[in-house]
Coordinates of C-alpha atoms in Angstrom, one line a residue:
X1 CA 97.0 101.2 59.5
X2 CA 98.0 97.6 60.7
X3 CA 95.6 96.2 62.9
X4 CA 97.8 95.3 65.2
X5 CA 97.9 99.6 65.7
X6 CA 94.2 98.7 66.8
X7 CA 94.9 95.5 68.8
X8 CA 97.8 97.1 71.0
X9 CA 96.5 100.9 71.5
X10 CA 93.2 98.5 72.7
X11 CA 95.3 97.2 75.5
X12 CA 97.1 101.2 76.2
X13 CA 94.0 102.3 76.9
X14 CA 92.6 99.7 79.4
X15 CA 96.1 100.0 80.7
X16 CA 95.3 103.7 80.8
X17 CA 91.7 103.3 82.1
X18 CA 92.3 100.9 85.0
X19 CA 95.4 102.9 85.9
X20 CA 92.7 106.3 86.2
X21 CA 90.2 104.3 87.5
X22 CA 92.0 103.3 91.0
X23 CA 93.4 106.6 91.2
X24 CA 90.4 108.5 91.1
X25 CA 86.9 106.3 91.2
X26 CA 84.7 107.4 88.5
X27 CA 85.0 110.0 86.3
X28 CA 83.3 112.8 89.0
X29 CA 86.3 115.1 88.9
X30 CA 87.0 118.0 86.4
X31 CA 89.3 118.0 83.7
X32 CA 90.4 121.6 83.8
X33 CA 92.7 121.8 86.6
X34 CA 92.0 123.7 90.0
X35 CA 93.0 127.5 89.3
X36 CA 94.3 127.4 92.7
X37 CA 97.0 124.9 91.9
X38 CA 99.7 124.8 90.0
X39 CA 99.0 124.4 86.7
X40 CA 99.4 126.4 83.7
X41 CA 96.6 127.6 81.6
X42 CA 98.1 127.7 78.1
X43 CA 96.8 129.3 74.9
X44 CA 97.9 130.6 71.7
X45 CA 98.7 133.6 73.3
X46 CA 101.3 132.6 76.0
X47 CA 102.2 129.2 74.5
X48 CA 105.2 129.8 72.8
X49 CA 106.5 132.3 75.5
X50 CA 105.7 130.0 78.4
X51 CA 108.0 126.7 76.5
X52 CA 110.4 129.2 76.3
X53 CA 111.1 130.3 79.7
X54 CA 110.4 126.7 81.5
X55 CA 113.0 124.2 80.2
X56 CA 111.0 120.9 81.3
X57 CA 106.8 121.0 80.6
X58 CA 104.7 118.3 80.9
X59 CA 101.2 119.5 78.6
X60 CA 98.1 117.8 78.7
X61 CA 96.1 118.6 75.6
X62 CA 92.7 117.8 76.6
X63 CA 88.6 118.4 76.3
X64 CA 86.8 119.7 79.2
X65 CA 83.6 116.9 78.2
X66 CA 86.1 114.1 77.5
X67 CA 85.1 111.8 80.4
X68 CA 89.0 110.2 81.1
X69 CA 90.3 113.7 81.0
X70 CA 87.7 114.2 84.3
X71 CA 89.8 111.2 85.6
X72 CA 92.9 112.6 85.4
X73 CA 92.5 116.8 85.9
X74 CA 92.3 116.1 90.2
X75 CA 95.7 113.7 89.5
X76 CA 97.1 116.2 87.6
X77 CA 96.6 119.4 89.8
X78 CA 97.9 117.5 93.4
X79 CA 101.4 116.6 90.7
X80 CA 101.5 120.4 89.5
X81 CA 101.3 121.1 93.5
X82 CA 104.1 118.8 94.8
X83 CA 106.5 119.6 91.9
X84 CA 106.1 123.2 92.7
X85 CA 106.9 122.3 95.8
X86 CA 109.8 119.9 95.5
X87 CA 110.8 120.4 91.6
X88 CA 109.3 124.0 90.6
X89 CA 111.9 123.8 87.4
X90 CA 109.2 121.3 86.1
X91 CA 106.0 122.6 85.5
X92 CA 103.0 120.8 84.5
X93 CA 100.5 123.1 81.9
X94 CA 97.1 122.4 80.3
X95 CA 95.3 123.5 76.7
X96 CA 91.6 123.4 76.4
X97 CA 91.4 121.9 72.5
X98 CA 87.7 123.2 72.5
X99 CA 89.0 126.6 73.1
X100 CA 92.2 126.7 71.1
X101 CA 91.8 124.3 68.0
X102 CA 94.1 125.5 65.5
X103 CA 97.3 125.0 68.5
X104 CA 96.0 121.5 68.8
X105 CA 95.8 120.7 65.8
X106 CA 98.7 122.1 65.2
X107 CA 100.6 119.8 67.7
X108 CA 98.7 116.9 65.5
X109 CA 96.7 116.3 68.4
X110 CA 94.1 113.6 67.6
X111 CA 92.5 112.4 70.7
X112 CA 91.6 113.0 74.5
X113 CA 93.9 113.5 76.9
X114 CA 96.9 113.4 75.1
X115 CA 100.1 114.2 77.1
X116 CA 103.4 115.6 76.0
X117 CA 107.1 116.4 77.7
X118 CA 108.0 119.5 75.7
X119 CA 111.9 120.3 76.6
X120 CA 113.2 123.5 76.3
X121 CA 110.7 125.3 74.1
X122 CA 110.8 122.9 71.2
X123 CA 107.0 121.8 71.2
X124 CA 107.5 120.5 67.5
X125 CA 110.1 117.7 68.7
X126 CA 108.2 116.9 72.4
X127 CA 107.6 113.4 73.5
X128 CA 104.6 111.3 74.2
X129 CA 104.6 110.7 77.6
X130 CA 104.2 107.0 78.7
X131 CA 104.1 106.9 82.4
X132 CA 101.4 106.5 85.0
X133 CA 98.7 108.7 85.0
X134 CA 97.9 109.1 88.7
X135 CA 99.5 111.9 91.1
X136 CA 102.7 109.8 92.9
X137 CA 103.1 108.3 89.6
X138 CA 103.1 111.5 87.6
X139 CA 105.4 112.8 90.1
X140 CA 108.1 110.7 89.9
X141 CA 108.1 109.9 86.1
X142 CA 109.0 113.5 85.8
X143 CA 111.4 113.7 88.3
X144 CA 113.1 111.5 86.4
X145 CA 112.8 113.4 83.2
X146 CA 114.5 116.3 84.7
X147 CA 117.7 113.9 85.5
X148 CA 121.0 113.4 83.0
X149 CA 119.8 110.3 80.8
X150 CA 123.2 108.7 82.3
X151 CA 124.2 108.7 85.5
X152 CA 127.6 108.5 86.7
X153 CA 128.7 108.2 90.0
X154 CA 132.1 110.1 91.5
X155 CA 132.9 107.7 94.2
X156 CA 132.2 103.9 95.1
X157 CA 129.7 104.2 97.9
X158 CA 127.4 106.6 95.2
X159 CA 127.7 103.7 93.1
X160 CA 126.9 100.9 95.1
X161 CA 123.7 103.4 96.7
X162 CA 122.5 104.1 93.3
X163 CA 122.8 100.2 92.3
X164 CA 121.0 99.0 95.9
X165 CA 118.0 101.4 95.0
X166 CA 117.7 99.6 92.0
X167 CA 114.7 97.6 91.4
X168 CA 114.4 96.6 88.0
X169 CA 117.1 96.0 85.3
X170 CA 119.2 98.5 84.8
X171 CA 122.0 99.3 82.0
X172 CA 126.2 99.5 83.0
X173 CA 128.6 101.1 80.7
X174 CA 131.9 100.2 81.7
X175 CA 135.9 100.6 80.6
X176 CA 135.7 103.6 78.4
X177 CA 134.1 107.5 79.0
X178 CA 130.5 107.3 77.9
X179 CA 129.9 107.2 74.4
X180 CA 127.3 108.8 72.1
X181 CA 125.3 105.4 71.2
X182 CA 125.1 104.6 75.1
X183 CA 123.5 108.0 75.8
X184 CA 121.4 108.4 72.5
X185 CA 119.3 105.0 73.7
X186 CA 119.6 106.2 77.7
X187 CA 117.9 109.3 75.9
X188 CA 114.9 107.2 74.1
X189 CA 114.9 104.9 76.9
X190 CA 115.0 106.7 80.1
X191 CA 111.7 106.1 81.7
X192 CA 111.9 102.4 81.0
X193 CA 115.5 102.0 82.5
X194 CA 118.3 103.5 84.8
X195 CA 121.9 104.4 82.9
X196 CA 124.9 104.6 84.7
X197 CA 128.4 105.1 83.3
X198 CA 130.9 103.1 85.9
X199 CA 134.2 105.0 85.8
X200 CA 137.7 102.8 85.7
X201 CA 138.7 103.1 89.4
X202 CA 135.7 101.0 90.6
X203 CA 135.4 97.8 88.3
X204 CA 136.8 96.3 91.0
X205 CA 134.4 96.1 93.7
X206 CA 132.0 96.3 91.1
X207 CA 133.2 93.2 89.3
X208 CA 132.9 91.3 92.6
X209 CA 129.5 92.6 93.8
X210 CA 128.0 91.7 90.0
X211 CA 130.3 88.1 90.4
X212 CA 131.7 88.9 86.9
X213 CA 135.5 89.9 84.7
X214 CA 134.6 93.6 83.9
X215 CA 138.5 93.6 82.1
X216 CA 136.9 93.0 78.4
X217 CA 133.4 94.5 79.2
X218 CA 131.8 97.4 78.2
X219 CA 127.8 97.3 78.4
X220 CA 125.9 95.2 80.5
X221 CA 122.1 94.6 81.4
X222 CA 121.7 93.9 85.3
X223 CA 118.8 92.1 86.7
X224 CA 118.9 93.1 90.6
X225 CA 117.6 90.7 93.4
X226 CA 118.5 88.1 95.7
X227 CA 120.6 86.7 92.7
X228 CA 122.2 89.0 90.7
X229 CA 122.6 88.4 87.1
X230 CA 124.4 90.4 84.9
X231 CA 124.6 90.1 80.8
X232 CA 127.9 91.4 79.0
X233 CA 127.1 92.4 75.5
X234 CA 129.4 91.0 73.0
X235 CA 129.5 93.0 69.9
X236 CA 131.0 96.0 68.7
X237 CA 129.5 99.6 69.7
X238 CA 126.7 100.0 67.1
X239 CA 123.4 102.0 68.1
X240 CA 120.4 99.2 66.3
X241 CA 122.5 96.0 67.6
X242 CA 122.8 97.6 71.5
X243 CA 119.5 98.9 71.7
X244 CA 117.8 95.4 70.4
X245 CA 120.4 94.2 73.3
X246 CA 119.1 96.2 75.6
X247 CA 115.5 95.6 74.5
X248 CA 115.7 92.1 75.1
X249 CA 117.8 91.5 77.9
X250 CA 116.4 93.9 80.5
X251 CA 113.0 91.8 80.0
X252 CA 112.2 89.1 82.5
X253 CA 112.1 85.3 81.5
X254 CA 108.2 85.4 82.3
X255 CA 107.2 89.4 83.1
X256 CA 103.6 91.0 83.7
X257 CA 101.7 93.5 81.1
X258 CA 101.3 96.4 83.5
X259 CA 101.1 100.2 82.8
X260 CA 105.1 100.6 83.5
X261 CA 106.2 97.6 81.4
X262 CA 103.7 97.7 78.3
X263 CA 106.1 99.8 76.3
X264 CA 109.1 98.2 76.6
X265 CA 107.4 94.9 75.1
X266 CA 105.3 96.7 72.7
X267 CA 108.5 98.3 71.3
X268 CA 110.3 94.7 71.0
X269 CA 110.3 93.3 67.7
X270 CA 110.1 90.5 68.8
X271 CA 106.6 88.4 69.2
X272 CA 104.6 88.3 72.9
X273 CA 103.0 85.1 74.4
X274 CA 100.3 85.9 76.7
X275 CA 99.3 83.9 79.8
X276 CA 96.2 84.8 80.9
X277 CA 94.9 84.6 84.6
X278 CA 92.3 85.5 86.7
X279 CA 93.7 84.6 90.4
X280 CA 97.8 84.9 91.4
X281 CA 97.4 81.3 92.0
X282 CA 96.9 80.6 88.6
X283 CA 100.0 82.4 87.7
X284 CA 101.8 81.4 90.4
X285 CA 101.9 77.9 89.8
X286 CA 103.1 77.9 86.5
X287 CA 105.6 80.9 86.4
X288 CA 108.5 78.9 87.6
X289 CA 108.1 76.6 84.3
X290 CA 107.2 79.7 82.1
X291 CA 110.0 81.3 83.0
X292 CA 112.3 78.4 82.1
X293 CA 110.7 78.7 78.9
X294 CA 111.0 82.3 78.4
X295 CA 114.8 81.7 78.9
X296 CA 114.8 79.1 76.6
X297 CA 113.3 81.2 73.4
X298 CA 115.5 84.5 74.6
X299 CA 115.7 86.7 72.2
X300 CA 113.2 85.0 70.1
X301 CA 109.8 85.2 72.0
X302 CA 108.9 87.4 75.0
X303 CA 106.5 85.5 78.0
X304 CA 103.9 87.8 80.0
X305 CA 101.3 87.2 82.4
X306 CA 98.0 89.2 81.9
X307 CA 95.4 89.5 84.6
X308 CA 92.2 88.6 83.4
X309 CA 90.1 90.6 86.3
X310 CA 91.5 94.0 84.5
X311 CA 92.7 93.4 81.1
X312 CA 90.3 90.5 79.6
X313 CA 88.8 93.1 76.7
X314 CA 92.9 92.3 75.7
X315 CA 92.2 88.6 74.8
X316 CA 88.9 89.9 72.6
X317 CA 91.2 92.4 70.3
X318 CA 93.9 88.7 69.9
X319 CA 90.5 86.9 69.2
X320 CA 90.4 84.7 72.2
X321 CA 87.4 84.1 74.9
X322 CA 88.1 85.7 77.6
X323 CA 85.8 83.9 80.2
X324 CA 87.6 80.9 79.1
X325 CA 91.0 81.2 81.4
X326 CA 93.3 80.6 81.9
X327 CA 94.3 81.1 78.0
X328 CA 97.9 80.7 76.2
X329 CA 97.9 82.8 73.0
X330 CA 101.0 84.0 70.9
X331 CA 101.0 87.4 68.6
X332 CA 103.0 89.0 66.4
X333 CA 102.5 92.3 66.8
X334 CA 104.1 94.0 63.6
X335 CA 102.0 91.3 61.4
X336 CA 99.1 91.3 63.9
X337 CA 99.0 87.5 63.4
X338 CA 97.8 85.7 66.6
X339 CA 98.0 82.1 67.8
X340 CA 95.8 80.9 69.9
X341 CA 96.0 77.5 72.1
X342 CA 92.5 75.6 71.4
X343 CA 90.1 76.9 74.2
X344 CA 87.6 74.7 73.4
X345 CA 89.8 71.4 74.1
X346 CA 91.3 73.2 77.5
X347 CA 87.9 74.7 79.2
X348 CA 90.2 74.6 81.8
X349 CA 93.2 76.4 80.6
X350 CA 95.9 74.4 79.0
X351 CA 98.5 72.9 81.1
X352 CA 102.4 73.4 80.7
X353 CA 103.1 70.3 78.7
X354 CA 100.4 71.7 76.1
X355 CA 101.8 75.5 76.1
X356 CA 105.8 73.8 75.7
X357 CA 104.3 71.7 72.5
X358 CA 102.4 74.5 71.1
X359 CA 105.4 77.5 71.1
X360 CA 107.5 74.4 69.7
X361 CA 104.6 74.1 67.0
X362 CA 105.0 77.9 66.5
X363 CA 108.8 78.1 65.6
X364 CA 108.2 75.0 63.8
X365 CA 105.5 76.8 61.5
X366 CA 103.2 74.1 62.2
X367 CA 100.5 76.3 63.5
X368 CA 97.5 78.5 61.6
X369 CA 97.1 82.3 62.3
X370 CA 93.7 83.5 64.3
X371 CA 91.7 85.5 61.7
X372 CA 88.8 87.1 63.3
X373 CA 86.1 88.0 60.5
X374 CA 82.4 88.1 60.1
X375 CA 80.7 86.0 57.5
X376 CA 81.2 86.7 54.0
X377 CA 77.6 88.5 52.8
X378 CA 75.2 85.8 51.3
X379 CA 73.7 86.2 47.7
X380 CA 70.2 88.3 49.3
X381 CA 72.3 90.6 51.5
X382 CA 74.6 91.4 48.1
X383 CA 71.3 91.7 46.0
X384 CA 69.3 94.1 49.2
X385 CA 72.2 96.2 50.0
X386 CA 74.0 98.8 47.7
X387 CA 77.1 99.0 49.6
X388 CA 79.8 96.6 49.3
X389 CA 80.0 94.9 52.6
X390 CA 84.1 93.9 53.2
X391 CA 85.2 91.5 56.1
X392 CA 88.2 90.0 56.6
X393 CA 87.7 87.4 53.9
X394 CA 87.6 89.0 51.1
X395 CA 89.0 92.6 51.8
X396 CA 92.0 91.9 50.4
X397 CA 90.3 90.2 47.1
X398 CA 88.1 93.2 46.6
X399 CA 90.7 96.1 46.8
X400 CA 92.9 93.7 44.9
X401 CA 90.8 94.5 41.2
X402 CA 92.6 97.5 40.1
X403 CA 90.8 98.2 37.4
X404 CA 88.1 100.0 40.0
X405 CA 88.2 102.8 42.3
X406 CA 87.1 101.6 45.9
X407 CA 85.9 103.8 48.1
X408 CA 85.9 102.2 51.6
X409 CA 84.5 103.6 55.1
X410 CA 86.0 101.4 58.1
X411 CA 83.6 101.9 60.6
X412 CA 82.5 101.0 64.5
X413 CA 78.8 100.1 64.8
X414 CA 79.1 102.1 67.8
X415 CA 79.9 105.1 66.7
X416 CA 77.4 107.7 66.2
X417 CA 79.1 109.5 63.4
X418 CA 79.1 106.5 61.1
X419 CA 75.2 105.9 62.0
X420 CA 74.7 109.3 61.0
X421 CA 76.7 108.8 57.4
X422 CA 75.4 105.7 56.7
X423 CA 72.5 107.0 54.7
X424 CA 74.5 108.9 52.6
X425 CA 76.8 106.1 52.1
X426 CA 74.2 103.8 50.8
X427 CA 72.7 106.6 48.5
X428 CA 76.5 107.2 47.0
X429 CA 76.4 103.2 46.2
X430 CA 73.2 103.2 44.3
X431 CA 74.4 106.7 42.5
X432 CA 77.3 104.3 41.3
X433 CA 75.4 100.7 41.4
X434 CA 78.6 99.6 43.3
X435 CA 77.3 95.9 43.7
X436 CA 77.2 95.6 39.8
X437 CA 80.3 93.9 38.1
X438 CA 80.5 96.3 35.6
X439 CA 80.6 99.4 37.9
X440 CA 83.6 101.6 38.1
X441 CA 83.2 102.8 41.5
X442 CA 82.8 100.3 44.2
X443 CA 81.6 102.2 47.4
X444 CA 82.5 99.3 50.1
X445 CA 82.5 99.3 53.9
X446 CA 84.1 97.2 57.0
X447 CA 83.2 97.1 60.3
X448 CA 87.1 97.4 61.5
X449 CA 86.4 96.0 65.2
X450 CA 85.2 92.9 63.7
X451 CA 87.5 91.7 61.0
X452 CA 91.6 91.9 61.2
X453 CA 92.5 93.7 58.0
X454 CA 95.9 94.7 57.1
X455 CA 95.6 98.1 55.4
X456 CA 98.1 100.5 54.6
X457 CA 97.1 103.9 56.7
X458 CA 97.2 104.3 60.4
X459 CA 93.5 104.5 61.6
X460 CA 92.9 106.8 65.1
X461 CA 89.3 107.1 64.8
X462 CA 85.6 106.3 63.0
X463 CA 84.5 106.8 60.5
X464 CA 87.7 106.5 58.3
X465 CA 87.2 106.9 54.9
X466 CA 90.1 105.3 52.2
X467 CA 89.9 105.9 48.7
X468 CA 92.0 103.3 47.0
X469 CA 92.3 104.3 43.6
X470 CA 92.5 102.2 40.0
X471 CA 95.9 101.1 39.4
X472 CA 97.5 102.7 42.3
X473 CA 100.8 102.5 43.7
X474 CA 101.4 99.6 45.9
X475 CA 102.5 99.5 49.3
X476 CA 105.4 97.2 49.7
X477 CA 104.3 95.6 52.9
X478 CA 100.4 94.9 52.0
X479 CA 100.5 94.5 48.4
X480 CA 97.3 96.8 48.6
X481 CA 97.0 100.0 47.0
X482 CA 98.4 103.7 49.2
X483 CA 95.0 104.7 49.7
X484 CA 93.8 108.4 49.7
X485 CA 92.0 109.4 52.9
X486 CA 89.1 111.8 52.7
X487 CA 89.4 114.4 55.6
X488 CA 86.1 116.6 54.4
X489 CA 82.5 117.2 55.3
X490 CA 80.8 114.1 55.2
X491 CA 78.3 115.5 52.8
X492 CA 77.0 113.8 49.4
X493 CA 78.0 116.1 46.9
X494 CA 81.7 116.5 48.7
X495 CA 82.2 112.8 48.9
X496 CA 81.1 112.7 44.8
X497 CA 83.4 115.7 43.9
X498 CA 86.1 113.8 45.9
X499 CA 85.8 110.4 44.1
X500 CA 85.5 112.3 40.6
X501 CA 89.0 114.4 41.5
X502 CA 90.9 111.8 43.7
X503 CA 90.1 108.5 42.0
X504 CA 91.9 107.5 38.8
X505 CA 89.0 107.0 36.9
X506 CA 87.8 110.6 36.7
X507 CA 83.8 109.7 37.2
X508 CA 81.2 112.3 37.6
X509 CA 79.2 110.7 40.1
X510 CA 77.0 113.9 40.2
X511 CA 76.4 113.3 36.7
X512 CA 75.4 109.6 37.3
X513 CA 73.0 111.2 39.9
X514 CA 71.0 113.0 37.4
X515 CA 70.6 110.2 35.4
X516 CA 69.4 107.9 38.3
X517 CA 67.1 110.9 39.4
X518 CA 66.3 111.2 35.9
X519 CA 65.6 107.4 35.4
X520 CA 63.7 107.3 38.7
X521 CA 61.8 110.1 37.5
X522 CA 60.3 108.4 34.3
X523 CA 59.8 105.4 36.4
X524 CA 57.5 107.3 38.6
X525 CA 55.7 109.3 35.6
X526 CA 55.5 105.4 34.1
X527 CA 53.8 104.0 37.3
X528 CA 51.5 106.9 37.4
X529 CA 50.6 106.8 33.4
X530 CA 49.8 103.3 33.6
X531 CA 47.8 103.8 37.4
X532 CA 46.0 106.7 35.1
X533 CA 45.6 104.2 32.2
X534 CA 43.9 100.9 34.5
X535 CA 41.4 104.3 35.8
X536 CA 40.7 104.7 32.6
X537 CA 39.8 101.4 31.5
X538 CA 38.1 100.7 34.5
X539 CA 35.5 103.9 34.2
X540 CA 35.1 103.2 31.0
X541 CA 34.3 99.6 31.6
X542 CA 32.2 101.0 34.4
X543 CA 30.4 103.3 31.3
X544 CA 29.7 100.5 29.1
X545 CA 28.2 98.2 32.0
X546 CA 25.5 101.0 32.8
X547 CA 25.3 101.7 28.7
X548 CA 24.4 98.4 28.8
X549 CA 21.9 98.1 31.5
X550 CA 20.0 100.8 30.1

């Protein structure tokens, strides 16, 4: 994984959390839906028939313990209930992964609830489902999903209806029938905006209501309001340069992180600056200037707002203070390098004039990246402890030595599971005397919520254990070694018959075992010889005295 996987699905689920969490209250509900509403119990058994005979399925994959799934299940039951009502075609359905494991994992499902629009039977290709996760909200995201991806009006007064109701950008294909690169990205980007395909008889009115030529035009990105502002793309039809378009121009000069809008900048390559408040003063009184800014660096830096009061944890994953706000902070999220405006010299947030020099500093290269990491060990902790302890600092300078296998557990200290393997962890180390510098196997672990590493493997959960093995290939964007992940039971003898058959280096750690044990052994016989021997000595030295005496 990069970090920035980390960093970003942080922020999804506080998005996801807060979003739950004014919709219900407290996780008191049930996540298994009401039998008496509308949705679906699926299982292996009807699965495949049921996807079959509904064209349009929204599934919730879910745990009945798993406390955000409680959340949702009441959200999701009163949406089953008013599609049925309004929409029957769609239907909303429900797996228990406690009772039907192999189907979910199957469908790759890796964590709780995890949501999916399966179209027409084809549960292999569904979609992740990225819209609000309360009952209206629900509702309406899949009302939309059951829509043509474009939209095209038959007569001027649909047209003009459909572009009043419009109250965030939205995308126009005009001068030409609707092509397959405009409805391949309406297809991928439907929930974020509205596609309509504007037939030749009404560029006129249209051309005056939008204020613009439509003679040479054929896609543009509309930004409804009081002011209208419309964007012509200028290059030819190709699918990467229209949807980067599209990407970038349907974003506002200054937007808000919210659950609706966090995709669309996620998915932008480009990098996000992050104003952080805590009251709509705050924002308010600098939006006009970051938004002149934001139209300044178009298409080269995307500006957001970020309330504080919901979505602090945020500035903790980019490694800022979050009591200290407002706060100005720049990330890239591909690279997962962040840039933060000094919050020690602006206690009390930095003002515009700073934020304009320091996004000038950060085109200008002038600025260092943020890299959060804990200490490097010290000499004692390297000497006491058998494992290899990794931090940001010198991660990448350990699992650069190729001539070693590295065995590496990215952990949370949170997590119970790693608590549980961490015993056996440290035993493997001493089996392989990991902290020696002439050992083969290193047997290394990172606390991954404490240290940005860039690593080559997607990590979803704790413990994850990576064996990078000696004189691997390289991956061409870390310069680390592809690791090998280890997906058994966290037992000794497994984890020693994986390194012996996985790593490169072929070593028998079972056979090292026996030696230790063996070595330990004679150690303990030795102690007890020479305990026996000083017994000795002293009765006989006990003998002599009263030989003596007599």
């Amino acid at each position: 994984m990069q970090f920035w996987k980390y960093s970003t699905s942080a922020l999804a689920s506080l998005l996801a959390v807060v979003s739950l969490t004014n919709a219900s209250g407290p996780s008191d509900g049930e996540a298994v839906a009401d039998p008496n509403s509308a949705v679906v119990k699926l299982t292996t058994d009807n699965f495949a028939t049921f996807l079959e005979e509904n064209p349009l399925v929204l599934t919730e994959f879910f745990a009945p313990w798993c406390g955000y799934c409680k959340m949702l299940g009441p959200e999701f039951s009163k949406a089953a209930d008013s599609l049925n009502e309004s929409h029957p075609n769609i239907k909303l359905a429900q797996v228990d992964c406690t009772e039907d494991q192999d189907l979910c994992a199957d469908h790759e499902i890796k964590g709780y609830p995890t949501l999916k629009i399966i179209r027409d039977g084809k549960s292999k290709a569904a979609e992740d489902y990225q819209g609000p996760r309360e009952h209206q909200g629900i509702v309406d995201y899949m009302i939309k999903q059951s829509l043509p991806a474009v939209q095209a009006p038959t007569s001027w007064e649909d047209l003009e209806k459909l572009i009043k109701e419009q109250t965030k950008p939205y995308v126009l294909k005009v001068n030409g029938a609707t092509d397959d690169i405009f409805k391949n990205i309406a297809n991928v980007k439907r929930n974020d905006y509205t596609f309509i395909d504007v037939g030749k008889d009404y560029l006129k009115q249209l051309g005056k209501v939008l204020n613009q030529d439509l003679k040479k035009a054929s896609y543009l990105v509309v930004h409804p309001g009081d002011v209208v502002e419309a964007i012509k793309y200028e290059g030819k039809a190709d699918l990467d340069k229209l949807t980067e378009f599209i990407s970038v121009e349907t974003l506002p000069y200054f937007g808000e992180i919210s659950r609706d809008t966090y995709m669309s900048y996620m998915s932008s390559p480009l990098p996000i600056a992050y104003y952080f408040y805590k009251t709509p003063e705050q924002r308010e009184a600098i939006a006009s200037d970051l938004s002149k800014l934001g139209k300044k660096y178009r298409g080269k830096l995307n500006i957001v707002g970020l309330d504080a009061n919901l979505y602090g944890r945020h500035a903790e994953s980019i490694s800022m203070d979050p009591e200290i706000v407002p706060l100005f902070a720049i990330q890239q999220v591909a690279e997962n390098k962040k840039y933060g405006v000094n919050q020690t010299e602006h206690p009390d947030g930095p003002s515009f004039k700073v934020i304009e020099k320091f996004v000038a500093d950060y085109f200008d290269n002038k600025l260092e990246p943020i890299i959060k990491s804990e200490p490097l060990p010290s000499d004692e902790e390297k000497a006491a402890n058998p494992v290899v302890k990794l931090v940001a600092h010198n991660h990448e300078q350990v699992l650069k030595d190729l001539d070693k296998d590295v065995f590496v557990k990215y952990y949370a200290p949170w997590c119970g599971h790693c608590k549980k393997l961490a015993p056996t962890w440290e035993e493997m180390a001493e089996i392989f005397g990991s902290n020696k510098d002439d050992a083969k196997v290193v047997i290394a672990d990172l606390d991954h919520t404490a240290n940005d590493v860039d690593i080559p493997y997607e990590i979803r959960g704790y413990p994850t254990l990576l064996l990078y093995p000696a004189n691997g290939k390289l991956d061409e964007k870390t310069g680390l070694r592809t690791p090998i992940v280890f997906e058994g039971q966290r037992e000794l003898n497994a984890l020693l018959d994986f390194i012996k058959e996985k790593g490169a280096l072929g070593v028998d750690g079972s056979a090292l075992q026996e030696k230790l044990n063996e070595a330990k052994e004679a150690a303990e016989d030795a102690v007890e010889d020479a305990a026996e021997e000083v017994k000795d000595k002293a009765a006989d030295a006990k003998d002599k005295v009263e030989h003596d005496e007599l």
